[in-house]
C-alpha atoms as a PDB file:
ATOM      1  CA  ALA A   1      -0.047   0.199   0.069  1.00  0.00           C
ATOM      2  CA  PRO A   2       1.351   3.699  -0.361  1.00  0.00           C
ATOM      3  CA  SER A   3       2.383   5.635   2.517  1.00  0.00           C
ATOM      4  CA  VAL A   4       3.819   8.749   2.906  1.00  0.00           C
ATOM      5  CA  ARG A   5       7.393   9.516   3.931  1.00  0.00           C
ATOM      6  CA  LEU A   6       7.990  13.421   5.815  1.00  0.00           C
ATOM      7  CA  SER A   7      11.713  14.443   6.429  1.00  0.00           C
ATOM      8  CA  PRO A   8      11.704  16.009   9.479  1.00  0.00           C
ATOM      9  CA  ALA A   9       8.501  12.719   9.814  1.00  0.00           C
ATOM     10  CA  SER A  10       6.244  14.664  12.284  1.00  0.00           C
ATOM     11  CA  ARG A  11       6.967  18.615  13.221  1.00  0.00           C
ATOM     12  CA  SER A  12       9.341  20.343  11.903  1.00  0.00           C
ATOM     13  CA  LEU A  13      10.535  24.739  11.828  1.00  0.00           C
ATOM     14  CA  PHE A  14       8.606  26.710   9.686  1.00  0.00           C
ATOM     15  CA  ASP A  15      12.053  27.673   7.867  1.00  0.00           C
ATOM     16  CA  GLU A  16      12.989  24.686   6.946  1.00  0.00           C
ATOM     17  CA  PRO A  17      12.700  22.502   4.247  1.00  0.00           C
ATOM     18  CA  LEU A  18      10.536  19.615   4.287  1.00  0.00           C
ATOM     19  CA  ALA A  19      11.571  16.343   2.479  1.00  0.00           C
ATOM     20  CA  ILE A  20       7.503  14.304   0.731  1.00  0.00           C
ATOM     21  CA  ALA A  21       7.806  11.857  -0.812  1.00  0.00           C
ATOM     22  CA  VAL A  22       5.381   8.809  -1.509  1.00  0.00           C
ATOM     23  CA  GLN A  23       6.537   4.917  -1.501  1.00  0.00           C
ATOM     24  CA  GLY A  24       4.340   1.313  -2.389  1.00  0.00           C
ATOM     25  CA  LEU A  25       2.760   3.571  -5.494  1.00  0.00           C
ATOM     26  CA  GLY A  26       2.588   1.395  -8.981  1.00  0.00           C
ATOM     27  CA  PRO A  27       5.633   1.736 -11.561  1.00  0.00           C
ATOM     28  CA  ARG A  28       5.021   5.226 -14.034  1.00  0.00           C
ATOM     29  CA  GLN A  29       1.463   5.808 -11.711  1.00  0.00           C
ATOM     30  CA  GLN A  30      -0.817   8.580 -12.010  1.00  0.00           C
ATOM     31  CA  VAL A  31      -1.062  11.146  -8.418  1.00  0.00           C
ATOM     32  CA  THR A  32      -2.110  14.319  -7.534  1.00  0.00           C
ATOM     33  CA  LEU A  33      -0.797  15.796  -4.076  1.00  0.00           C
ATOM     34  CA  ARG A  34      -2.939  18.501  -1.789  1.00  0.00           C
ATOM     35  CA  MET A  35      -1.245  19.695   0.742  1.00  0.00           C
ATOM     36  CA  SER A  36      -4.440  21.454   2.918  1.00  0.00           C
ATOM     37  CA  LEU A  37      -3.924  24.463   6.568  1.00  0.00           C
ATOM     38  CA  ARG A  38      -5.488  25.899   8.174  1.00  0.00           C
ATOM     39  CA  ASP A  39      -4.794  29.075   9.976  1.00  0.00           C
ATOM     40  CA  GLU A  40      -5.885  31.057  13.307  1.00  0.00           C
ATOM     41  CA  THR A  41      -9.238  31.636  12.343  1.00  0.00           C
ATOM     42  CA  ARG A  42     -10.205  28.121  10.578  1.00  0.00           C
ATOM     43  CA  GLU A  43      -9.282  29.841   6.813  1.00  0.00           C
ATOM     44  CA  LEU A  44      -8.447  26.432   4.571  1.00  0.00           C
ATOM     45  CA  PHE A  45      -5.412  26.911   1.833  1.00  0.00           C
ATOM     46  CA  GLN A  46      -5.228  24.262   0.040  1.00  0.00           C
ATOM     47  CA  ALA A  47      -2.394  23.499  -3.429  1.00  0.00           C
ATOM     48  CA  SER A  48      -2.060  20.384  -5.488  1.00  0.00           C
ATOM     49  CA  ALA A  49       0.340  19.319  -7.734  1.00  0.00           C
ATOM     50  CA  ARG A  50       0.300  16.174 -10.318  1.00  0.00           C
ATOM     51  CA  TYR A  51       3.338  13.461 -10.545  1.00  0.00           C
ATOM     52  CA  GLN A  52       3.848  10.564 -11.867  1.00  0.00           C
ATOM     53  CA  ALA A  53       6.109   7.995  -9.448  1.00  0.00           C
ATOM     54  CA  ASP A  54       9.321   5.917 -11.065  1.00  0.00           C
ATOM     55  CA  ASP A  55       9.382   3.124 -12.411  1.00  0.00           C
ATOM     56  CA  ASP A  56      10.501   1.280  -8.960  1.00  0.00           C
ATOM     57  CA  GLY A  57       7.047   2.893  -7.660  1.00  0.00           C
ATOM     58  CA  GLU A  58       9.270   5.191  -6.337  1.00  0.00           C
ATOM     59  CA  LEU A  59       7.926   9.833  -6.001  1.00  0.00           C
ATOM     60  CA  ASP A  60      10.490  11.762  -3.943  1.00  0.00           C
ATOM     61  CA  LEU A  61       9.389  15.688  -4.788  1.00  0.00           C
ATOM     62  CA  ALA A  62      13.267  16.446  -4.970  1.00  0.00           C
ATOM     63  CA  ARG A  63      14.431  14.400  -7.491  1.00  0.00           C
ATOM     64  CA  CYS A  64      10.429  14.090 -10.227  1.00  0.00           C
ATOM     65  CA  PRO A  65       9.453  17.224 -11.575  1.00  0.00           C
ATOM     66  CA  ALA A  66       5.326  18.207 -11.015  1.00  0.00           C
ATOM     67  CA  LEU A  67       3.408  18.135 -13.987  1.00  0.00           C
ATOM     68  CA  PRO A  68       1.434  21.279 -15.606  1.00  0.00           C
ATOM     69  CA  GLY A  69      -2.373  20.956 -13.909  1.00  0.00           C
ATOM     70  CA  GLY A  70      -1.483  21.792 -10.594  1.00  0.00           C
ATOM     71  CA  SER A  71      -0.153  24.977  -8.525  1.00  0.00           C
ATOM     72  CA  PHE A  72       2.824  24.878  -9.742  1.00  0.00           C
ATOM     73  CA  SER A  73       5.363  23.276 -12.252  1.00  0.00           C
ATOM     74  CA  GLY A  74       9.060  21.913 -12.528  1.00  0.00           C
ATOM     75  CA  LEU A  75      10.761  20.255  -9.838  1.00  0.00           C
ATOM     76  CA  GLU A  76       9.536  21.885  -6.366  1.00  0.00           C
ATOM     77  CA  PRO A  77      10.447  20.113  -3.371  1.00  0.00           C
ATOM     78  CA  MET A  78       8.874  22.463  -1.043  1.00  0.00           C
ATOM     79  CA  GLY A  79       6.199  23.525  -4.228  1.00  0.00           C
ATOM     80  CA  LEU A  80       3.487  22.300  -1.685  1.00  0.00           C
ATOM     81  CA  LEU A  81       4.769  24.779   0.628  1.00  0.00           C
ATOM     82  CA  TRP A  82       4.879  27.643  -0.439  1.00  0.00           C
ATOM     83  CA  ALA A  83       2.463  27.967  -3.057  1.00  0.00           C
ATOM     84  CA  LEU A  84      -0.545  27.556  -0.427  1.00  0.00           C
ATOM     85  CA  ARG A  85      -3.463  29.381  -1.380  1.00  0.00           C
ATOM     86  CA  PRO A  86      -6.711  30.595   0.366  1.00  0.00           C
ATOM     87  CA  GLN A  87     -10.162  29.765  -0.547  1.00  0.00           C
ATOM     88  CA  ARG A  88     -11.987  32.875   0.248  1.00  0.00           C
ATOM     89  CA  PRO A  89      -9.663  35.647  -2.063  1.00  0.00           C
ATOM     90  CA  PHE A  90      -7.415  38.218  -1.012  1.00  0.00           C
ATOM     91  CA  TRP A  91      -7.196  36.357   2.380  1.00  0.00           C
ATOM     92  CA  ARG A  92      -3.505  36.228   3.701  1.00  0.00           C
ATOM     93  CA  LEU A  93      -1.454  33.184   5.182  1.00  0.00           C
ATOM     94  CA  VAL A  94      -0.951  35.099   8.795  1.00  0.00           C
ATOM     95  CA  LYS A  95       0.931  33.721  12.073  1.00  0.00           C
ATOM     96  CA  ARG A  96      -0.751  35.390  15.137  1.00  0.00           C
ATOM     97  CA  ASP A  97       0.331  33.111  17.572  1.00  0.00           C
ATOM     98  CA  VAL A  98       4.285  31.664  17.205  1.00  0.00           C
ATOM     99  CA  GLN A  99       3.684  29.557  19.952  1.00  0.00           C
ATOM    100  CA  SER A 100       1.262  26.596  17.968  1.00  0.00           C
ATOM    101  CA  PRO A 101       2.236  25.181  15.276  1.00  0.00           C
ATOM    102  CA  PHE A 102       0.331  25.397  11.995  1.00  0.00           C
ATOM    103  CA  LEU A 103      -1.264  21.365  10.911  1.00  0.00           C
ATOM    104  CA  LEU A 104      -0.895  19.946   7.152  1.00  0.00           C
ATOM    105  CA  GLN A 105      -2.327  17.416   6.509  1.00  0.00           C
ATOM    106  CA  LEU A 106      -0.949  16.157   2.979  1.00  0.00           C
ATOM    107  CA  GLU A 107      -3.249  13.423   0.979  1.00  0.00           C
ATOM    108  CA  VAL A 108      -1.853  11.426  -2.417  1.00  0.00           C
ATOM    109  CA  PHE A 109      -4.690  10.862  -4.638  1.00  0.00           C
ATOM    110  CA  GLU A 110      -5.327   8.507  -7.568  1.00  0.00           C
ATOM    111  CA  GLY A 111      -4.375   9.806 -11.131  1.00  0.00           C
ATOM    112  CA  HIS A 112      -4.766  13.450 -12.358  1.00  0.00           C
ATOM    113  CA  GLY A 113      -8.591  13.955 -13.262  1.00  0.00           C
ATOM    114  CA  GLU A 114     -10.892  17.555 -11.716  1.00  0.00           C
ATOM    115  CA  SER A 115     -11.840  16.289  -9.419  1.00  0.00           C
ATOM    116  CA  PRO A 116     -10.223  13.890  -6.371  1.00  0.00           C
ATOM    117  CA  GLY A 117      -9.657  10.418  -7.124  1.00  0.00           C
ATOM    118  CA  ARG A 118      -9.400   7.771  -4.589  1.00  0.00           C
ATOM    119  CA  LEU A 119      -7.156   8.565  -1.198  1.00  0.00           C
ATOM    120  CA  LEU A 120      -3.985   5.776  -1.467  1.00  0.00           C
ATOM    121  CA  ALA A 121      -2.495   8.092   1.817  1.00  0.00           C
ATOM    122  CA  GLN A 122      -2.084  10.785   3.757  1.00  0.00           C
ATOM    123  CA  ALA A 123      -0.317  12.432   5.991  1.00  0.00           C
ATOM    124  CA  GLN A 124       0.072  15.603   8.723  1.00  0.00           C
ATOM    125  CA  HIS A 125       2.905  17.822  10.006  1.00  0.00           C
ATOM    126  CA  GLU A 126       3.332  20.207  12.474  1.00  0.00           C
ATOM    127  CA  ARG A 127       5.701  23.177  11.123  1.00  0.00           C
ATOM    128  CA  ALA A 128       6.780  25.342  14.624  1.00  0.00           C
ATOM    129  CA  PHE A 129       7.529  28.110  14.736  1.00  0.00           C
ATOM    130  CA  LEU A 130       9.911  27.949  18.484  1.00  0.00           C
ATOM    131  CA  ARG A 131      12.163  25.762  18.610  1.00  0.00           C
ATOM    132  CA  ASP A 132      11.862  23.841  21.888  1.00  0.00           C
ATOM    133  CA  GLY A 133      13.194  24.876  25.121  1.00  0.00           C
ATOM    134  CA  VAL A 134      12.568  28.699  23.220  1.00  0.00           C
ATOM    135  CA  ARG A 135      11.219  31.284  25.998  1.00  0.00           C
ATOM    136  CA  ARG A 136       8.485  34.545  24.862  1.00  0.00           C
ATOM    137  CA  VAL A 137       8.854  36.908  27.638  1.00  0.00           C
ATOM    138  CA  PRO A 138       6.923  40.036  27.201  1.00  0.00           C
ATOM    139  CA  VAL A 139       8.441  43.288  27.442  1.00  0.00           C
ATOM    140  CA  ARG A 140       6.899  46.564  28.279  1.00  0.00           C
ATOM    141  CA  GLU A 141       8.435  49.489  29.094  1.00  0.00           C
ATOM    142  CA  GLY A 142       7.078  53.295  28.906  1.00  0.00           C
ATOM    143  CA  ARG A 143       5.825  52.900  25.400  1.00  0.00           C
ATOM    144  CA  ILE A 144       7.898  50.544  23.981  1.00  0.00           C
ATOM    145  CA  ARG A 145       5.753  46.984  23.841  1.00  0.00           C
ATOM    146  CA  ALA A 146       8.057  44.358  21.936  1.00  0.00           C
ATOM    147  CA  THR A 147       8.638  39.973  22.562  1.00  0.00           C
ATOM    148  CA  LEU A 148      12.280  38.579  23.611  1.00  0.00           C
ATOM    149  CA  PHE A 149      12.833  34.800  22.864  1.00  0.00           C
ATOM    150  CA  LEU A 150      15.893  33.563  24.107  1.00  0.00           C
ATOM    151  CA  PRO A 151      17.244  30.714  23.659  1.00  0.00           C
ATOM    152  CA  PRO A 152      17.596  27.514  25.793  1.00  0.00           C
END
């Protein structure tokens, strides 16, 4: 059965690369990958890309280019992240509470049709803004308002 492999596996910092691969596909099988996340106001952001597995049924986004017809095309290992678009026009992805991560949902669908085919695999991943152990200290001095982030 197909499975998604993410590296780092379950959590990473927002500015770190995220490696995405799918294993267990058929040779040269066509699939559509869809990435979703909801912001703090519950607004949905999505991106999708069409791919074809290699002869061994492997799909590594660092080596396989996205085919035309999705949110982007070409060799873009992080394309599913930078191409996220809101469902509501002109909405922006803004993070107000850096202490909570964004939760990404990755789904792998069969084929390249306009409507998604059968769901083959899925995975979740957290994109955090603070490394473990970082302390957030509010600063209030006179008219100054700031936040100090202290490493462990």
